[in-house]
Coordinates of C-alpha atoms in Angstrom, one line a residue:
M16 CA 0.0 0.0 0.0
G17 CA 2.9 2.3 0.8
I18 CA 4.4 1.9 -2.7
T19 CA 1.0 2.4 -4.3
L20 CA 0.3 5.6 -2.3
L21 CA 3.8 7.0 -3.0
S22 CA 3.5 6.2 -6.7
F23 CA 0.1 7.8 -6.9
I24 CA 1.5 11.0 -5.3
I25 CA 4.5 11.1 -7.7
V26 CA 2.3 10.5 -10.8
L27 CA -0.3 13.1 -9.8
G28 CA 2.4 15.6 -8.7
V29 CA 4.3 15.4 -12.0
L30 CA 1.1 15.6 -14.1
I31 CA -0.4 18.5 -12.2
F32 CA 2.9 20.5 -12.1
F33 CA 3.5 20.3 -15.8
H34 CA -0.2 21.2 -16.6
E35 CA -0.3 24.2 -14.3
F36 CA 3.3 25.2 -15.2
G37 CA 2.1 25.4 -18.9
H38 CA -0.7 27.9 -17.9
F39 CA 1.7 29.8 -15.6
L40 CA 4.6 30.1 -18.1
I41 CA 2.5 31.3 -21.0
A42 CA 0.6 33.7 -18.8
R43 CA 3.9 35.3 -17.6
I44 CA 5.2 35.4 -21.2
F45 CA 2.2 37.4 -22.2
G46 CA 2.5 39.7 -19.2
V47 CA -0.4 38.3 -17.1
G48 CA 0.0 38.6 -13.4
V49 CA -0.3 35.4 -11.4
E50 CA -1.6 35.5 -7.8
K51 CA -1.5 31.8 -6.9
F52 CA 0.3 28.7 -8.3
S53 CA -1.1 25.7 -6.4
L54 CA -0.5 22.0 -6.5
G55 CA -3.8 20.7 -4.9
F56 CA -7.0 22.3 -3.9
G57 CA -8.4 23.6 -0.6
P58 CA -6.5 25.2 2.3
R59 CA -2.8 26.0 1.9
L60 CA -0.4 23.5 3.5
I61 CA 3.0 25.0 2.7
G62 CA 4.3 27.6 0.3
K63 CA 6.3 30.7 -0.4
K64 CA 5.3 34.0 -1.8
I65 CA 7.7 35.4 -4.4
G66 CA 6.7 38.8 -5.7
R67 CA 3.0 38.8 -6.4
T68 CA 2.7 35.0 -6.7
D69 CA 2.0 32.6 -3.9
Y70 CA 3.5 29.2 -4.8
R71 CA 1.7 26.6 -2.6
I72 CA 0.9 23.0 -1.9
S73 CA -2.7 22.6 -0.8
V74 CA -4.6 19.9 1.2
I75 CA -6.5 18.1 -1.5
P76 CA -4.0 16.6 -4.0
L77 CA -6.4 15.8 -6.8
G78 CA -5.6 18.7 -9.1
G79 CA -4.2 22.2 -9.1
Y80 CA -4.7 25.7 -10.4
V81 CA -3.2 28.9 -11.4
K82 CA -5.1 32.0 -10.3
M83 CA -4.4 35.0 -12.6
V84 CA -5.1 38.7 -12.1
G85 CA -8.5 39.5 -13.6
E86 CA -9.2 35.9 -14.5
E87 CA -13.0 36.2 -14.1
P88 CA -14.8 38.4 -16.6
D89 CA -16.7 40.2 -13.8
A90 CA -13.6 40.6 -11.5
E91 CA -12.8 44.1 -10.3
V92 CA -9.3 45.0 -11.5
S93 CA -7.6 48.1 -10.2
P94 CA -6.5 50.6 -12.9
Q95 CA -2.8 49.9 -12.2
D96 CA -3.4 46.1 -12.9
L97 CA -5.2 46.5 -16.2
S98 CA -2.0 45.8 -18.1
I99 CA -1.5 42.5 -16.3
S100 CA -5.2 41.4 -16.3
F101 CA -6.0 38.1 -18.0
T102 CA -9.4 39.4 -19.2
H103 CA -7.9 42.5 -20.7
K104 CA -5.5 40.5 -22.9
H105 CA -6.3 39.8 -26.6
V106 CA -8.5 36.7 -27.0
L107 CA -5.7 34.9 -28.9
K108 CA -3.4 35.3 -26.0
R109 CA -6.0 34.1 -23.6
M110 CA -6.6 31.0 -25.8
C111 CA -2.8 30.3 -25.8
I112 CA -2.7 30.6 -22.0
V113 CA -5.6 28.2 -21.5
A114 CA -4.4 25.7 -24.2
A115 CA -0.9 25.7 -22.6
G116 CA -1.9 23.3 -19.8
P117 CA -2.9 20.4 -22.1
V118 CA -0.1 21.2 -24.5
F119 CA 2.5 20.9 -21.8
N120 CA 1.0 17.5 -20.7
I121 CA 1.5 16.3 -24.3
L122 CA 5.0 17.8 -24.3
L123 CA 5.7 15.9 -21.1
A124 CA 4.8 12.6 -22.9
V125 CA 7.0 13.5 -25.9
I126 CA 9.9 14.2 -23.5
I127 CA 9.5 10.9 -21.6
F128 CA 9.1 8.8 -24.8
F129 CA 12.1 10.6 -26.3
G130 CA 14.2 9.7 -23.3
I131 CA 13.1 6.1 -23.3
F132 CA 13.8 5.7 -27.0
W133 CA 17.1 7.5 -26.9
V134 CA 18.4 5.6 -23.9
S135 CA 16.9 2.2 -24.5
G136 CA 16.2 2.1 -28.2
A137 CA 13.1 0.7 -29.8
M138 CA 12.0 -2.8 -28.8
I139 CA 10.9 -4.6 -31.9
L140 CA 8.7 -7.8 -31.8
K141 CA 10.1 -10.1 -34.4
P142 CA 7.8 -11.6 -37.1
S143 CA 8.7 -15.0 -35.7
V144 CA 6.1 -17.8 -35.4
G145 CA 5.4 -19.1 -31.9
E146 CA 2.4 -21.4 -32.5
V147 CA 0.5 -22.5 -35.6
R148 CA -3.2 -23.0 -34.9
E149 CA -4.8 -26.4 -35.7
G150 CA -6.9 -26.3 -38.9
S151 CA -5.5 -22.9 -39.9
P152 CA -4.3 -21.8 -43.4
A153 CA -0.8 -21.5 -42.1
L154 CA -0.7 -25.1 -40.9
A155 CA -2.2 -26.4 -44.1
A156 CA 0.5 -24.5 -46.1
G157 CA 3.3 -26.0 -43.9
L158 CA 4.4 -23.1 -41.6
K159 CA 6.0 -24.3 -38.4
A160 CA 6.9 -22.8 -35.0
G161 CA 10.2 -21.0 -35.2
D162 CA 9.8 -19.8 -38.8
L163 CA 10.8 -16.2 -39.2
I164 CA 8.7 -14.4 -41.8
T165 CA 10.9 -12.2 -43.9
A166 CA 8.6 -11.0 -46.7
I167 CA 5.0 -11.0 -48.0
D168 CA 4.4 -10.8 -51.8
G169 CA 8.0 -9.6 -52.2
V170 CA 7.7 -6.8 -49.6
A171 CA 10.1 -7.0 -46.7
V172 CA 8.6 -7.6 -43.2
S173 CA 10.4 -5.8 -40.4
N174 CA 8.2 -6.6 -37.4
W175 CA 5.2 -8.5 -36.2
E176 CA 2.9 -5.5 -36.4
N177 CA 3.9 -4.8 -39.9
M178 CA 3.2 -8.4 -40.9
T179 CA -0.3 -8.5 -39.3
E180 CA -1.2 -5.3 -41.1
M181 CA -0.2 -6.7 -44.4
I182 CA -2.2 -9.9 -43.8
G183 CA -5.2 -7.9 -42.6
A184 CA -5.1 -5.8 -45.7
S185 CA -5.1 -8.8 -48.0
N186 CA -8.9 -9.1 -48.3
G187 CA -8.5 -12.8 -48.6
K188 CA -6.1 -12.7 -51.6
T189 CA -3.5 -15.6 -51.6
L190 CA -0.2 -14.3 -50.3
E191 CA 3.4 -15.5 -51.0
I192 CA 5.0 -15.6 -47.6
A193 CA 8.7 -16.0 -47.5
V194 CA 10.2 -17.4 -44.3
R195 CA 13.7 -18.2 -42.9
R196 CA 13.7 -21.8 -41.4
A197 CA 17.1 -22.7 -39.8
D198 CA 19.5 -21.7 -42.6
A199 CA 17.1 -22.2 -45.4
D200 CA 14.7 -19.8 -47.2
K201 CA 11.2 -21.1 -48.1
V202 CA 8.1 -19.5 -49.7
F203 CA 4.6 -20.6 -48.9
R204 CA 1.3 -19.6 -50.7
I205 CA -1.3 -19.0 -48.0
T206 CA -4.8 -17.7 -48.3
P207 CA -5.9 -15.7 -45.2
E208 CA -9.3 -16.6 -43.7
L209 CA -11.8 -14.1 -42.4
V210 CA -12.6 -14.7 -38.7
P211 CA -14.6 -12.9 -35.9
A212 CA -12.4 -11.1 -33.5
K213 CA -12.4 -8.1 -31.1
N214 CA -10.6 -4.9 -31.4
V215 CA -8.8 -2.9 -28.7
F216 CA -12.2 -1.4 -27.6
G217 CA -13.8 -4.9 -27.1
E218 CA -16.0 -4.4 -30.2
D219 CA -16.8 -7.4 -32.5
I220 CA -15.0 -7.1 -35.8
Q221 CA -14.0 -9.4 -38.7
R222 CA -10.3 -9.7 -39.7
Y223 CA -8.1 -11.7 -42.0
I224 CA -5.6 -14.1 -40.3
I225 CA -3.5 -17.1 -41.3
G226 CA -3.6 -18.7 -37.8
I227 CA -0.3 -18.0 -36.2
S228 CA 0.8 -16.4 -32.9
A229 CA 4.0 -14.5 -32.1
S230 CA 7.0 -16.3 -30.5
G231 CA 7.6 -13.2 -28.3
D232 CA 11.2 -12.8 -29.6
V233 CA 12.3 -9.2 -29.6
Y234 CA 15.3 -7.2 -30.6
T235 CA 16.5 -3.7 -29.7
R236 CA 17.1 -1.2 -32.5
E237 CA 19.3 1.7 -31.3
L238 CA 18.1 5.2 -32.3
N239 CA 19.9 8.4 -32.8
L240 CA 18.5 11.7 -31.6
L241 CA 16.4 12.4 -34.6
Q242 CA 15.1 8.8 -34.8
A243 CA 14.2 8.9 -31.0
L244 CA 12.4 12.2 -31.5
K245 CA 10.5 10.8 -34.5
E246 CA 9.5 7.7 -32.5
S247 CA 8.4 9.8 -29.5
L248 CA 6.2 12.0 -31.6
K249 CA 4.7 8.9 -33.3
Q250 CA 4.1 7.2 -30.0
T251 CA 2.4 10.3 -28.5
Y252 CA 0.3 10.8 -31.6
T253 CA -0.9 7.1 -31.5
I254 CA -2.0 7.6 -27.8
V255 CA -3.7 10.9 -28.6
E256 CA -5.6 9.3 -31.5
L257 CA -6.6 6.3 -29.4
M258 CA -7.9 8.6 -26.6
V259 CA -9.9 10.7 -29.0
I260 CA -11.5 7.6 -30.4
I261 CA -12.2 6.2 -26.9
I262 CA -13.9 9.5 -25.7
G263 CA -16.0 9.5 -28.9
K264 CA -17.1 5.9 -28.3
L265 CA -17.9 6.6 -24.7
I266 CA -20.1 9.5 -25.8
T267 CA -21.9 7.4 -28.4
G268 CA -22.3 4.5 -26.0
D269 CA -20.1 2.1 -28.1
I270 CA -17.9 1.6 -25.0
S271 CA -19.5 1.0 -21.6
A272 CA -19.1 3.7 -18.9
D273 CA -18.1 0.9 -16.6
T274 CA -14.6 1.0 -18.1
I275 CA -13.9 4.5 -16.9
G276 CA -11.6 4.7 -13.9
G277 CA -10.7 7.4 -11.4
P278 CA -8.1 8.1 -8.7
I279 CA -8.2 4.7 -7.1
M280 CA -7.7 3.0 -10.5
I281 CA -4.8 5.3 -11.3
A282 CA -3.3 4.7 -7.9
K283 CA -3.6 0.9 -8.3
M284 CA -2.0 1.1 -11.8
A285 CA 0.7 3.4 -10.6
G286 CA 1.6 1.0 -7.8
D287 CA 1.7 -1.9 -10.2
Q288 CA 3.9 -0.1 -12.6
A289 CA 6.2 1.1 -9.8
K290 CA 6.6 -2.5 -8.6
A291 CA 7.5 -3.5 -12.2
G292 CA 10.3 -0.9 -12.3
V293 CA 11.0 2.8 -12.6
S294 CA 10.9 2.7 -16.4
N295 CA 7.4 1.3 -16.3
L296 CA 6.2 4.0 -13.9
I297 CA 7.8 6.7 -16.1
F298 CA 6.0 5.2 -19.2
F299 CA 2.8 5.2 -17.2
I300 CA 3.2 8.9 -16.4
A301 CA 3.5 9.7 -20.1
L302 CA 0.4 7.7 -20.9
I303 CA -1.7 9.3 -18.2
S304 CA -0.3 12.7 -19.2
V305 CA -1.7 12.4 -22.7
N306 CA -5.0 11.2 -21.2
L307 CA -5.2 14.2 -19.0
A308 CA -4.5 16.6 -21.9
I309 CA -7.2 15.1 -24.1
I310 CA -9.8 15.0 -21.3
N311 CA -9.0 18.7 -20.5
L312 CA -9.6 19.6 -24.1
V313 CA -13.2 18.2 -24.1
P314 CA -15.4 21.3 -24.6
I315 CA -17.2 21.1 -21.2
P316 CA -17.4 24.4 -19.3
I317 CA -15.0 24.6 -16.4
L318 CA -12.5 22.5 -18.3
D319 CA -9.8 24.1 -20.5
G320 CA -11.8 22.9 -23.6
G321 CA -14.8 24.8 -22.4
H322 CA -12.9 28.0 -21.9
L323 CA -11.4 27.6 -25.4
L324 CA -14.8 27.2 -26.9
F325 CA -16.0 30.4 -25.3
F326 CA -12.9 32.2 -26.5
L327 CA -13.3 30.8 -30.0
I328 CA -16.9 32.1 -30.1
E329 CA -15.6 35.5 -28.9
L330 CA -12.9 35.5 -31.6
I331 CA -15.6 34.8 -34.3
K332 CA -18.2 37.2 -33.0
G333 CA -15.8 39.9 -32.0
R334 CA -17.2 40.2 -28.5
P335 CA -17.2 38.0 -25.3
V336 CA -20.0 35.5 -24.7
N337 CA -22.7 37.0 -22.5
L338 CA -21.8 36.7 -18.8
K339 CA -25.1 35.2 -17.8
I340 CA -24.8 32.5 -20.5
R341 CA -21.3 31.7 -19.3
E342 CA -22.5 31.4 -15.7
V343 CA -25.3 29.0 -16.7
A344 CA -22.9 27.0 -18.9
Q345 CA -20.4 26.8 -16.0
Q346 CA -23.1 25.4 -13.7
I347 CA -24.0 22.8 -16.2
G348 CA -20.4 21.9 -16.7
L349 CA -19.9 21.6 -13.0
F350 CA -22.9 19.3 -12.8
I351 CA -21.5 17.1 -15.6
I352 CA -18.1 16.9 -13.9
L353 CA -19.7 16.0 -10.5
L354 CA -21.6 13.2 -12.2
L355 CA -18.4 12.0 -13.8
V356 CA -16.6 12.1 -10.5
I357 CA -19.4 10.1 -8.9
L358 CA -19.3 7.6 -11.7
V359 CA -15.5 7.0 -11.6
F360 CA -15.5 6.7 -7.8
Y361 CA -18.4 4.2 -8.0
N362 CA -16.5 2.2 -10.7
D363 CA -13.3 2.3 -8.7
I364 CA -15.0 1.2 -5.5
F365 CA -16.9 -1.6 -7.2
R366 CA -13.7 -2.6 -9.1
Y367 CA -11.4 -2.6 -6.1
K368 CA -13.8 -3.2 -3.2
D369 CA -11.7 -6.1 -1.8
N370 CA -8.5 -4.0 -1.8
I371 CA -10.3 -1.1 -0.1
L372 CA -11.8 -3.3 2.6
R373 CA -8.4 -4.8 3.3
F374 CA -6.9 -1.2 3.6
L375 CA -9.7 -0.1 5.9
K376 CA -9.3 -3.1 8.1
G377 CA -5.6 -2.4 8.3
I378 CA -6.3 1.2 9.6
F379 CA -9.0 0.3 12.1

């Protein structure tokens, strides 16, 4: 439990700091005064005031905030502070300040992935056959465990993912699959079969396969700086794309809301990753950082995405959204967030009720 709690604090601390630092840095670059930079909500635990800004750690560690001068549209700003007031800055500058939080979370993921790829290289799963399923096209053609697939229809195969994509795109056309067996090269003609399967979202799909599984053999490909940067951007983009799809499917109901997790789930996963090694925990931070960025960009009032939506409307119309409309939207947004908080805590408690009971028994 100690490792889980410590890992949870580290993960949240890093994510919140980068997010709020993004808001803070761009605000200062654009000359906006910052009154508070807080990690956590609620009463102040410790901190230090430097100039106008009170840098603090607060009691509730489930978030953070940057309070800027003139942040609220109806806030009273003294004449001498008009030049550093958030509300009195051009709408494009305000949009940049708000967007900076999620952007810095994505930047954090890129930095982490870059470090991993540069130091450790890229782990590549070999297109090596582990098992050949009974009754499969691969077995009928003569493929065996240990065969290394080197090409399909004359196109070189570099990894397992590349190979499965080529087979999946065959549309049932007979393929010439070249393999290396011991020291000999062989070519097999195999016609993929269409079978029911599930995608990463648990949805029923149809896909073409030849009936083999990976051996699990991997090799490490060393990367230079540019290659590591390219791979880190690619990895981050893949996670962003996946998150956008997941959120869309949650909204349409294609994915059950039961799959959503909250702080308890994050804490459990952080603890598991920490036990598996520091590198696993760092990778987990990058993954959650992207998730946090995308969730914050959802156009719900009180989230960064909601603020950006209001500013976009202001940019198009040439004047701010009516204050009353914004207040009502904020209340609706708060209600939606509260419902989501209740849902994720319910899911977490139901999912980890045994762990929670053991923890409570240990206390009392």
